[in-house]
Coordinates of N, CA and C and ligand atoms in Angstrom, one line a residue:
X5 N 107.3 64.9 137.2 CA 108.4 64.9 138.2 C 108.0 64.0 139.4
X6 N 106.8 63.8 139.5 CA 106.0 62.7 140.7 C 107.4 61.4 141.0
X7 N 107.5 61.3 140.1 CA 108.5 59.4 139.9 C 110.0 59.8 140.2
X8 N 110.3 60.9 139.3 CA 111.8 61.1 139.4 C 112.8 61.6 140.6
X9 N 111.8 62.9 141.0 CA 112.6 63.4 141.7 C 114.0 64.3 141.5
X10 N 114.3 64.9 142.4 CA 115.3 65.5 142.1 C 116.2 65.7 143.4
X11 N 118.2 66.0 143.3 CA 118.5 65.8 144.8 C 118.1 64.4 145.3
X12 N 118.2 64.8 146.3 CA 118.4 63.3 147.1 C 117.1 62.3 146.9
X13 N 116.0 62.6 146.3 CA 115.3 61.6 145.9 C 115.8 61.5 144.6
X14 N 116.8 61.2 144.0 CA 117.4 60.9 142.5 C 117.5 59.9 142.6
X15 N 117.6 59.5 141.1 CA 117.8 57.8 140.8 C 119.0 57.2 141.8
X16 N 119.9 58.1 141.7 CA 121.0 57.7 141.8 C 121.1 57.2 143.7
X17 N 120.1 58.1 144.2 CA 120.7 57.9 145.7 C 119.5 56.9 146.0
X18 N 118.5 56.8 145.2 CA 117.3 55.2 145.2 C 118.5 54.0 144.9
X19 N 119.6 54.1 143.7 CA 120.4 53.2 143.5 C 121.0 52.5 144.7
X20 N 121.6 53.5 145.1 CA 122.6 53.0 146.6 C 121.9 53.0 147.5
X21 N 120.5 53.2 148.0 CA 119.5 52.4 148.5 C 119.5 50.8 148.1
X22 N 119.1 50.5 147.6 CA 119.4 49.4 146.7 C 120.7 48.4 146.8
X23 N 121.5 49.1 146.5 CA 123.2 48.6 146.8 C 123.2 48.0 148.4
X24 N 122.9 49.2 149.0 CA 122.7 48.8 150.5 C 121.7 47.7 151.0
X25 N 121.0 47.8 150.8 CA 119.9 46.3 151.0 C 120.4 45.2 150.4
X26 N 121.1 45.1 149.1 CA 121.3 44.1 148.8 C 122.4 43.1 149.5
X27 N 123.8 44.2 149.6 CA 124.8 44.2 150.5 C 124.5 43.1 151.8
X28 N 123.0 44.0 152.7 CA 122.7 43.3 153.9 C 122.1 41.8 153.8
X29 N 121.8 41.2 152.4 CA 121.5 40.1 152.0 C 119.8 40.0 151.4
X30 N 119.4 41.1 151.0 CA 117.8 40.9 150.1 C 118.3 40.4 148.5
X31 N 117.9 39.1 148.3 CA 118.4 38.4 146.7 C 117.1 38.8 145.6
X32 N 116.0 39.2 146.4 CA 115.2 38.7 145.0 C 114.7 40.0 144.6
X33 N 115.1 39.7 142.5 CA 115.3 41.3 142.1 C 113.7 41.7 141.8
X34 N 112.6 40.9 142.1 CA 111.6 41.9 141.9 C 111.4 42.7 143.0
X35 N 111.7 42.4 144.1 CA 111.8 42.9 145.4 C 112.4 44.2 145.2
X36 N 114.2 44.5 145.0 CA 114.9 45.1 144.9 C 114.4 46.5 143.7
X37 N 113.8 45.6 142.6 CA 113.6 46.6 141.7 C 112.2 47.5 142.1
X38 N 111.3 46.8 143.0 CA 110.3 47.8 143.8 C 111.1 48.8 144.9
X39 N 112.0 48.4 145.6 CA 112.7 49.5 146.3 C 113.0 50.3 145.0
X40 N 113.8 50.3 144.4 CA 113.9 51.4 143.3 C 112.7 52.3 142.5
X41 N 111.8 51.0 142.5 CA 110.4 52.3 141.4 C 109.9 52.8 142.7
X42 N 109.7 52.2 143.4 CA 108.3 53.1 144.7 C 109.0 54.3 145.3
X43 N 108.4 55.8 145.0 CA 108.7 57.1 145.1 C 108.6 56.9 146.8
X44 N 109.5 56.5 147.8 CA 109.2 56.3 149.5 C 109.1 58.1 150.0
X45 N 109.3 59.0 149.1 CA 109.5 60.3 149.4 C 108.1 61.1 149.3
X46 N 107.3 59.7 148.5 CA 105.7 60.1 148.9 C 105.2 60.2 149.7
X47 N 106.1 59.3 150.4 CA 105.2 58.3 151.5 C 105.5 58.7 152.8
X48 N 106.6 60.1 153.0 CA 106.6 60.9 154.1 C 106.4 62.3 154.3
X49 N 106.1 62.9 155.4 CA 106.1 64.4 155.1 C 106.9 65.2 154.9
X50 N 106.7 65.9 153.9 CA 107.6 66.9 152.5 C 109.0 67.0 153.6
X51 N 108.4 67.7 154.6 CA 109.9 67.5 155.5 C 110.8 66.9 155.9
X52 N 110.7 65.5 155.8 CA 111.1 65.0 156.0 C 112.1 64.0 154.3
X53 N 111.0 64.4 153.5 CA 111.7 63.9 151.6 C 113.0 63.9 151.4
X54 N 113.7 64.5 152.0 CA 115.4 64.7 151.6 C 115.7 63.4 152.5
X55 N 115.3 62.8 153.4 CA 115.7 61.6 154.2 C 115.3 60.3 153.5
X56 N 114.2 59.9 152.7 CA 113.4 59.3 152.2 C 113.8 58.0 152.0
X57 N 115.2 57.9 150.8 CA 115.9 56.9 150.9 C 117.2 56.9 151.6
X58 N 117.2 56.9 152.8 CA 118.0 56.7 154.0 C 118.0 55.1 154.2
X59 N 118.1 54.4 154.8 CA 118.0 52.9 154.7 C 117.3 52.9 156.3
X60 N 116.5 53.8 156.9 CA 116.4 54.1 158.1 C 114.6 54.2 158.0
X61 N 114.1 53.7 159.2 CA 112.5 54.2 159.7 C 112.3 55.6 159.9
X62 N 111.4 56.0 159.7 CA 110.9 57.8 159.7 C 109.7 57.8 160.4
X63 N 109.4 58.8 161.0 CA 108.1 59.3 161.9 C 106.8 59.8 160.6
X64 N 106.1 58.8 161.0 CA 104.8 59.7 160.0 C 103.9 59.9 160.9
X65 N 103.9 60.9 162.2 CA 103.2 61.4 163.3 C 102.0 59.7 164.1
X66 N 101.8 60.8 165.1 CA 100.7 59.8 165.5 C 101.5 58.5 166.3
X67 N 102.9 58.7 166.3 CA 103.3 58.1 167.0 C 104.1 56.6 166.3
X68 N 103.8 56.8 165.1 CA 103.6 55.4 164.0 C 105.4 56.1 163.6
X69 N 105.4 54.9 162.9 CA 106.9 55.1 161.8 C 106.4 54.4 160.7
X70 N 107.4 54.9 159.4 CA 107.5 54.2 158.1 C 108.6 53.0 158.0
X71 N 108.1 52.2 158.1 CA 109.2 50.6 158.1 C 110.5 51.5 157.5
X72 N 111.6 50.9 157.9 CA 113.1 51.1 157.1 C 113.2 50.0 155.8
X73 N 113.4 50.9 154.8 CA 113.2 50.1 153.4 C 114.6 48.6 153.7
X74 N 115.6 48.1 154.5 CA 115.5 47.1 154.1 C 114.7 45.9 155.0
X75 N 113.9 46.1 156.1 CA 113.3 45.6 156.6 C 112.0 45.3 155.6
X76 N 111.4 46.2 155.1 CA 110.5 46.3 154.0 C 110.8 44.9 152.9
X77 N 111.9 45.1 152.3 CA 112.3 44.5 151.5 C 112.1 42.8 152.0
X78 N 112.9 43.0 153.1 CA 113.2 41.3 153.8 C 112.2 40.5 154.1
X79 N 111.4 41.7 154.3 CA 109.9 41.2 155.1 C 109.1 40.9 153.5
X80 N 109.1 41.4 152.6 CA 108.5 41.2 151.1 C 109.1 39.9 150.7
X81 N 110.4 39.6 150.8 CA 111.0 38.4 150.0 C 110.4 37.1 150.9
X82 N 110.6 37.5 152.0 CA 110.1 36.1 153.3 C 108.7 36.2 152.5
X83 N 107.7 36.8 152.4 CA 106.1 36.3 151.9 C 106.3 35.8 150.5
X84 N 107.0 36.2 149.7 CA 107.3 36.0 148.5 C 108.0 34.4 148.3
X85 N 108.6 34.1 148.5 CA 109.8 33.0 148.8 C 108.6 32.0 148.4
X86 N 107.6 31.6 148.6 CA 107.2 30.4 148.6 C 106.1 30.1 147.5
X87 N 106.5 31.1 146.7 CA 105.9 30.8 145.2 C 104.5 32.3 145.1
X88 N 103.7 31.6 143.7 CA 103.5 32.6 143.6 C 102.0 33.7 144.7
X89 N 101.5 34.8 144.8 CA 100.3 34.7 145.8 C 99.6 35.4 145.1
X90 N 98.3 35.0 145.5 CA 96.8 35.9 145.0 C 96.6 36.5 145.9
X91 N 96.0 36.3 147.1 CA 95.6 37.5 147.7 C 96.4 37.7 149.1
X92 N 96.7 38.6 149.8 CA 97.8 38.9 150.3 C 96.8 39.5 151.3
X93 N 96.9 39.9 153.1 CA 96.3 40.4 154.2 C 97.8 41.5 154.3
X94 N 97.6 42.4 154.9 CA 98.6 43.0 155.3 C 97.6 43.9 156.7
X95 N 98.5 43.9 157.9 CA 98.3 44.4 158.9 C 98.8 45.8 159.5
X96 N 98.3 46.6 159.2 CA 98.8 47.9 159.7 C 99.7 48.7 158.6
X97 N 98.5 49.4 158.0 CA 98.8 50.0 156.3 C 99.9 50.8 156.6
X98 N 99.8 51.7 157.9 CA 100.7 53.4 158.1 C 101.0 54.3 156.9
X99 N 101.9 54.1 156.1 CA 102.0 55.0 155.2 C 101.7 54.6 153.7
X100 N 101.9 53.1 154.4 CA 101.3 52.1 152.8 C 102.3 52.9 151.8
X101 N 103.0 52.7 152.1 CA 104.7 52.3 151.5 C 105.4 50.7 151.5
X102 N 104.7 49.8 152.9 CA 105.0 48.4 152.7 C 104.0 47.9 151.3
X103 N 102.9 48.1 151.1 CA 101.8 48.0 150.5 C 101.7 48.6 149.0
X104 N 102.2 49.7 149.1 CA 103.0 49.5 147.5 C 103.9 49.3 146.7
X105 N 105.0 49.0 147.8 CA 105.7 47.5 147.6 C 105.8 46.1 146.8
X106 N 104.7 45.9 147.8 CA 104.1 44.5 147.7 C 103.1 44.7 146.5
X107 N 102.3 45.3 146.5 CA 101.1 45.6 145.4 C 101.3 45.3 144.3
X108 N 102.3 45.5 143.3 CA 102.6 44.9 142.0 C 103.1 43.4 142.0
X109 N 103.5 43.0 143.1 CA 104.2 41.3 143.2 C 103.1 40.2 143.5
X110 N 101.5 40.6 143.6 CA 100.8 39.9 144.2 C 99.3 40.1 143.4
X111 N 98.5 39.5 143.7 CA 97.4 39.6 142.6 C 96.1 40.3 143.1
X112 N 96.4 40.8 144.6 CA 95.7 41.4 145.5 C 95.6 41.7 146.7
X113 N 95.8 42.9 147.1 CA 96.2 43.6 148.7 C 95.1 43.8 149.5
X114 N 95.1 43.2 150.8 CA 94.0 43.7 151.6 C 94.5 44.1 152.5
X115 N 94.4 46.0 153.2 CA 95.5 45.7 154.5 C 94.2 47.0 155.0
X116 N 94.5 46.9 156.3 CA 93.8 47.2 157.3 C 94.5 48.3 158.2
X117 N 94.2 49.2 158.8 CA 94.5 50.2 159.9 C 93.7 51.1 160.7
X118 N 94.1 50.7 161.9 CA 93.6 51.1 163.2 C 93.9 52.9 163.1
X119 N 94.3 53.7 162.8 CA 94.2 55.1 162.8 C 94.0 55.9 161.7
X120 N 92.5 56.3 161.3 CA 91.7 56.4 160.5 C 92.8 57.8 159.7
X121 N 93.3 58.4 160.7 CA 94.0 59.9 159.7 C 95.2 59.3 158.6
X122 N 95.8 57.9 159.0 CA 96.8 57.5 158.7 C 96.2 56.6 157.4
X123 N 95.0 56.1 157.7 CA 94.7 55.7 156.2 C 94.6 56.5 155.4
X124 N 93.7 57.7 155.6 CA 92.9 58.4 155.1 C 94.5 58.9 153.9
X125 N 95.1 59.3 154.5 CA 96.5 59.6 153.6 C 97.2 58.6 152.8
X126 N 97.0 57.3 153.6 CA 97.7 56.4 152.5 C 96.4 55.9 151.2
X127 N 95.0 55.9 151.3 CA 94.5 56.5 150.4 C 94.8 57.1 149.1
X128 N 95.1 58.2 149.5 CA 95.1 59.1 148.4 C 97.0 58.6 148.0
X129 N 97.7 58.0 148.6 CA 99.0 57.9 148.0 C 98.4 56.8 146.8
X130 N 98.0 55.9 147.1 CA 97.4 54.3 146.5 C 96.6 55.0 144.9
X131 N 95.8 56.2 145.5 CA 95.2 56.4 144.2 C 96.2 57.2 143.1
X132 N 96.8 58.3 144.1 CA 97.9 58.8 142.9 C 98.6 58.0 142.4
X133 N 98.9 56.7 142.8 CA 100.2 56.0 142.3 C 99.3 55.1 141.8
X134 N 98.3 55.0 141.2 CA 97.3 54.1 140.5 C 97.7 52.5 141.0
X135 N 97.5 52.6 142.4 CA 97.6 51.0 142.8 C 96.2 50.6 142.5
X136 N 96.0 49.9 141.5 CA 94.5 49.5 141.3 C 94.2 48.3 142.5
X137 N 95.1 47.8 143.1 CA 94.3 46.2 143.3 C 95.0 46.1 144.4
X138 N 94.6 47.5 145.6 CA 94.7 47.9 146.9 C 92.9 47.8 147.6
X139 N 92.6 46.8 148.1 CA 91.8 47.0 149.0 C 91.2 48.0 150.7
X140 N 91.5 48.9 151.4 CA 91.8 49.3 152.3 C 90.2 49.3 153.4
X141 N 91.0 48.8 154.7 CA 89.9 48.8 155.6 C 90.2 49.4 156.9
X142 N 89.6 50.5 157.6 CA 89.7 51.2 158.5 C 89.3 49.9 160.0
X143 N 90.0 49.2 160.7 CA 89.6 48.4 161.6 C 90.6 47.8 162.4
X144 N 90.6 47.0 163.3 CA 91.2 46.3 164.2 C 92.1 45.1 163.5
X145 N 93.1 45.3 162.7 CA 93.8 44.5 161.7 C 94.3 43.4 162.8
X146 N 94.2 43.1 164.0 CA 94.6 42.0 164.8 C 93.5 41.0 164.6
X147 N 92.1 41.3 164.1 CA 91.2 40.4 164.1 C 91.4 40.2 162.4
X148 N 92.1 40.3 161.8 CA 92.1 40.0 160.2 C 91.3 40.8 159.9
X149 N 90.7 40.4 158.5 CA 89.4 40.7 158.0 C 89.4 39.4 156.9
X150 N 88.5 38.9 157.5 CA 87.6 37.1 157.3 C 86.6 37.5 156.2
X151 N 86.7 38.6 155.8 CA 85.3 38.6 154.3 C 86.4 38.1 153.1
X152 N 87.3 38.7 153.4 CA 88.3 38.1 151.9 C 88.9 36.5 152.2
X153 N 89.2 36.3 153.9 CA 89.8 34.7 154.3 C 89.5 33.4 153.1
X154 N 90.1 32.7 153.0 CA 91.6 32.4 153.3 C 92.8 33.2 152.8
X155 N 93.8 33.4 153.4 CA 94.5 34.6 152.4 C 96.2 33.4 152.4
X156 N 96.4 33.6 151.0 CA 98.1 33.0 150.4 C 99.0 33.4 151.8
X157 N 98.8 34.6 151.6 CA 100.0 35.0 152.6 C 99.5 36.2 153.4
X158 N 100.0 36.7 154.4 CA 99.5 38.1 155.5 C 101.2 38.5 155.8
X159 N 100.9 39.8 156.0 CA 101.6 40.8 156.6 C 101.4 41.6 157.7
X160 N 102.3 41.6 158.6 CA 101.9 42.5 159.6 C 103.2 43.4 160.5
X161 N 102.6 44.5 160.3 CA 103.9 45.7 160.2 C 104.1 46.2 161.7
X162 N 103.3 45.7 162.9 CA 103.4 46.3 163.9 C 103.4 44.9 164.9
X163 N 104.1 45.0 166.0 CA 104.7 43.8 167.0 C 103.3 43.4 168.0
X164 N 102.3 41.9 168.0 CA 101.8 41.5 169.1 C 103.0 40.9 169.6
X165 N 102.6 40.5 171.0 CA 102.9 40.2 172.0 C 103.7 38.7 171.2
X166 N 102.3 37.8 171.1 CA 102.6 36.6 170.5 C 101.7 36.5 169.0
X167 N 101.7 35.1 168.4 CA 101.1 35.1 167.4 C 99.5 34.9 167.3
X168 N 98.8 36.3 166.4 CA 97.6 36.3 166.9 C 96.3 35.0 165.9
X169 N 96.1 33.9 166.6 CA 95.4 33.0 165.9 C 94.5 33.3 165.3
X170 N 94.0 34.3 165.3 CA 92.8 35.0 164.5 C 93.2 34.4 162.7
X171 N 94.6 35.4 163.1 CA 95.5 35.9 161.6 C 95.5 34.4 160.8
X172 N 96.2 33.5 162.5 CA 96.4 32.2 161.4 C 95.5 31.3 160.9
X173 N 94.1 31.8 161.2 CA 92.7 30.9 161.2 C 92.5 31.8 159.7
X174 N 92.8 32.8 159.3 CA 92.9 33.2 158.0 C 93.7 33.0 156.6
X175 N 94.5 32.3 157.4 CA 96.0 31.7 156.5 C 95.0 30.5 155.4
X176 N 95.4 30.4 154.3 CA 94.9 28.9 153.9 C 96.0 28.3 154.5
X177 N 96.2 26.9 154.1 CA 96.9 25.9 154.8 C 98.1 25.6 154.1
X178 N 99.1 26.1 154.0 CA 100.0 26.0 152.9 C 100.9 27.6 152.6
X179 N 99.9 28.3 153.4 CA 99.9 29.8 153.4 C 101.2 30.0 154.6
X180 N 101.8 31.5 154.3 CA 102.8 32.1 155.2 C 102.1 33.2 155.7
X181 N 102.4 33.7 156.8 CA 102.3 35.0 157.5 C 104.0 35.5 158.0
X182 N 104.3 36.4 157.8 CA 105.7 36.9 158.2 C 105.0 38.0 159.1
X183 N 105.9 38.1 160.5 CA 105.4 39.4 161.4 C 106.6 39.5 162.6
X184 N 106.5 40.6 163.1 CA 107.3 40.7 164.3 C 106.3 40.2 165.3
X185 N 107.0 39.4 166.5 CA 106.4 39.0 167.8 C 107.9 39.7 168.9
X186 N 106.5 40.2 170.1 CA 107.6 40.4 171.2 C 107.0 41.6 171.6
X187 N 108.0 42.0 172.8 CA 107.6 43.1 173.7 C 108.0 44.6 173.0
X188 N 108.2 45.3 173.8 CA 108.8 46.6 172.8 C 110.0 46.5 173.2
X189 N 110.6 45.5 173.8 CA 112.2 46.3 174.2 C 112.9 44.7 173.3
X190 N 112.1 43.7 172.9 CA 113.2 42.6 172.2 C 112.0 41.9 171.4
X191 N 111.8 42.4 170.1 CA 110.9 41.4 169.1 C 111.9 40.5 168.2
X192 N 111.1 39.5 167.4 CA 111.5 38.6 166.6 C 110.9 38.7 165.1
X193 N 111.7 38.7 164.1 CA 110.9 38.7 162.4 C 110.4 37.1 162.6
X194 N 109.4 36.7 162.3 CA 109.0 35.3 162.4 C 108.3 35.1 160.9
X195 N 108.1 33.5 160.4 CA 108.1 33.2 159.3 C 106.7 32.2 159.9
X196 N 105.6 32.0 159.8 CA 104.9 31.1 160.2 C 103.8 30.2 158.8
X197 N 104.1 29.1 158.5 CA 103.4 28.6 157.6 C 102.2 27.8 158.5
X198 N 100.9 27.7 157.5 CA 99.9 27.1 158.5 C 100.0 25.7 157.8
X199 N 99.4 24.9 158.9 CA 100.0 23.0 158.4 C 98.3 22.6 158.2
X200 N 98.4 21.6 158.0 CA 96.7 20.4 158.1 C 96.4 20.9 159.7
X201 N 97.3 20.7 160.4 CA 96.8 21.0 161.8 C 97.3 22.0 163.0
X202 N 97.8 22.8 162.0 CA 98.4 24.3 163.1 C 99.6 24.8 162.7
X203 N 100.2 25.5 162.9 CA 101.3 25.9 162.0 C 102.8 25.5 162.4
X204 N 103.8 26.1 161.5 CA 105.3 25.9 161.9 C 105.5 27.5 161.7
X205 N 106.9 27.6 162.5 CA 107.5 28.9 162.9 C 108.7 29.0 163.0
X206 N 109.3 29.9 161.8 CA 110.9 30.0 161.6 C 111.2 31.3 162.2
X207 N 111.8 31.6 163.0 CA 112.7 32.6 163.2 C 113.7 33.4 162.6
X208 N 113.7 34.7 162.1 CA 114.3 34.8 160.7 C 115.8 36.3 161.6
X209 N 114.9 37.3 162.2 CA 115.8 37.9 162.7 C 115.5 39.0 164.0
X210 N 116.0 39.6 164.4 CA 115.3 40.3 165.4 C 115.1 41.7 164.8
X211 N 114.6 42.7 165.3 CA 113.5 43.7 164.8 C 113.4 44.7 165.8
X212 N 112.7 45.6 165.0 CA 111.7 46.5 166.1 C 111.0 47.3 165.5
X213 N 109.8 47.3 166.0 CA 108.6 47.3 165.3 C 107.4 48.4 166.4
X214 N 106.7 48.8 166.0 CA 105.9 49.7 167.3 C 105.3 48.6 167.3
X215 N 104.0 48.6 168.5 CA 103.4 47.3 169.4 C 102.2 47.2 168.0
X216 N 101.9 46.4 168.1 CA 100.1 46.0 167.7 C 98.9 46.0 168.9
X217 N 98.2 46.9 168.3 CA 97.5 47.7 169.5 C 96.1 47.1 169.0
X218 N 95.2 47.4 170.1 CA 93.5 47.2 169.4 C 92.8 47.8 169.5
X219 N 91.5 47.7 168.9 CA 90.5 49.1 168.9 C 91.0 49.6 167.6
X220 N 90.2 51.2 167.2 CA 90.4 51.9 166.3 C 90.7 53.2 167.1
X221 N 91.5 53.9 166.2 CA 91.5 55.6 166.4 C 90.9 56.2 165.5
Ligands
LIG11 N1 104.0 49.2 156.8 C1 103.9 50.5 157.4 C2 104.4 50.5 158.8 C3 103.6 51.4 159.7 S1 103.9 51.2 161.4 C4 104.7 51.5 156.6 O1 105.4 51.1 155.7 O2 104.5 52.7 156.7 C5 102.7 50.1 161.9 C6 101.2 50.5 161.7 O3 100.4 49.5 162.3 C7 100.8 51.8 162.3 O4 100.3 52.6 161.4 C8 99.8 51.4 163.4 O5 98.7 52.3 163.6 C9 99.3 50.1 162.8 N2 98.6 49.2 163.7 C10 98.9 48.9 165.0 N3 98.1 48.0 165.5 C11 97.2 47.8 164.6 C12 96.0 47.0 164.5 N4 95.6 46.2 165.5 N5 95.3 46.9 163.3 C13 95.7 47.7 162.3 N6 96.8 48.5 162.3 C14 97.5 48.5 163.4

């Protein structure tokens, strides 16, 4: 029953999840068809499971949220878009629901999180759902992690201020990073490719995102 569900986690109401994202303009069906397999009713507390596929962000304590699956989605097709990727950075696991998402579209996830209780759980989600070719690192995901660098593409689920150069000193050159930038009261979805000599920056839509913080918890 792990996959299927029953009630409001049913196929049927993951369907019109689906309907609904697509409606708002997500085209690409491996994307769409990951909104449909990934159980998001895992990926919050039981109490919350009857909400799961809402098209809405949820509290997974600690002050964090679970991305809203079509932001999820939009934010997957923008890394996706530019062909195919090996290894992928992703910035702020939370419920690592973005992350198993992404995990089957890519040839290897490395994502990072500053509040160790919050990994510690997406963990054990990654193992039950046999994400084999999930890397996970308890740390300061604003500074990357340079042991795997150069990375195809990066992700990052929580809002700096501006764009953190670290990230883009990690990009290969040809590579994308998709992220929210901005304050907490007006962020931007941003599209940044890195060039021979520094990057470009597409603007895609506005957002909202908790801050990108530093340090560990
Ligand atoms: N993609 C997640 C979204 C979680 S919210 C999901 O689908 O559930 C953003 C997450 O980024 C939070 O868990 C927060 O703790 C984390 N975060 C914030 N700043 C961070 C940093 N500097 N390094 C790593 N993670 C960070």
């Amino acid at each position: 029953m792990i996959a299927q569900g029953i009630g409001m986690t049913s196929r049927r109401t993951r369907e019109r999840l689906v309907e609904h994202i697509r409606a708002q303009g997500v085209r690409d069906e491996r994307v769409l068809r990951q909104i449909l397999e990934v159980p998001r009713h895992l990926f919050v507390d039981e109490a919350l499971a009857s909400r799961a596929y809402e098209n809405t962000a949820l509290p997974i304590g600690l002050n964090q949220t679970i991305s809203q699956p079509y932001i999820v989605a939009r934010m997957t097709e923008a890394l996706l878009a530019g062909g195919p990727l090996e290894n992928v950075l992703e910035v702020g696991t939370g419920s690592g629901y973005q992350t198993a998402v992404l995990s089957p579209l890519v040839r290897r996830v490395y994502t990072v999180e500053r509040i160790g209780a919050l990994l510690r759980q997406a963990r054990q989600r990654f193992h039950r759902l046999r994400l084999m070719n999930v890397r996970t690192k308890h740390a300061d995901g604003g500074l990357g992690w340079p042991h795997y660098a150069p990375y195809d593409g990066i992700i990052v689920t929580a809002a700096p201020e501006g764009i953190p150069l670290a990230l883009v000193e990690q990009l290969r050159p040809g590579g994308r990073m998709v992220l929210p930038i901005g304050s907490r009261q007006e962020q931007a979805l941003v599209r940044v490719t890195r060039t021979a000599d520094g990057y470009d920056k597409v603007l895609l839509e506005r957002v909202s995102f908790v801050p990108l913080l530093g340090g560990v918890d």
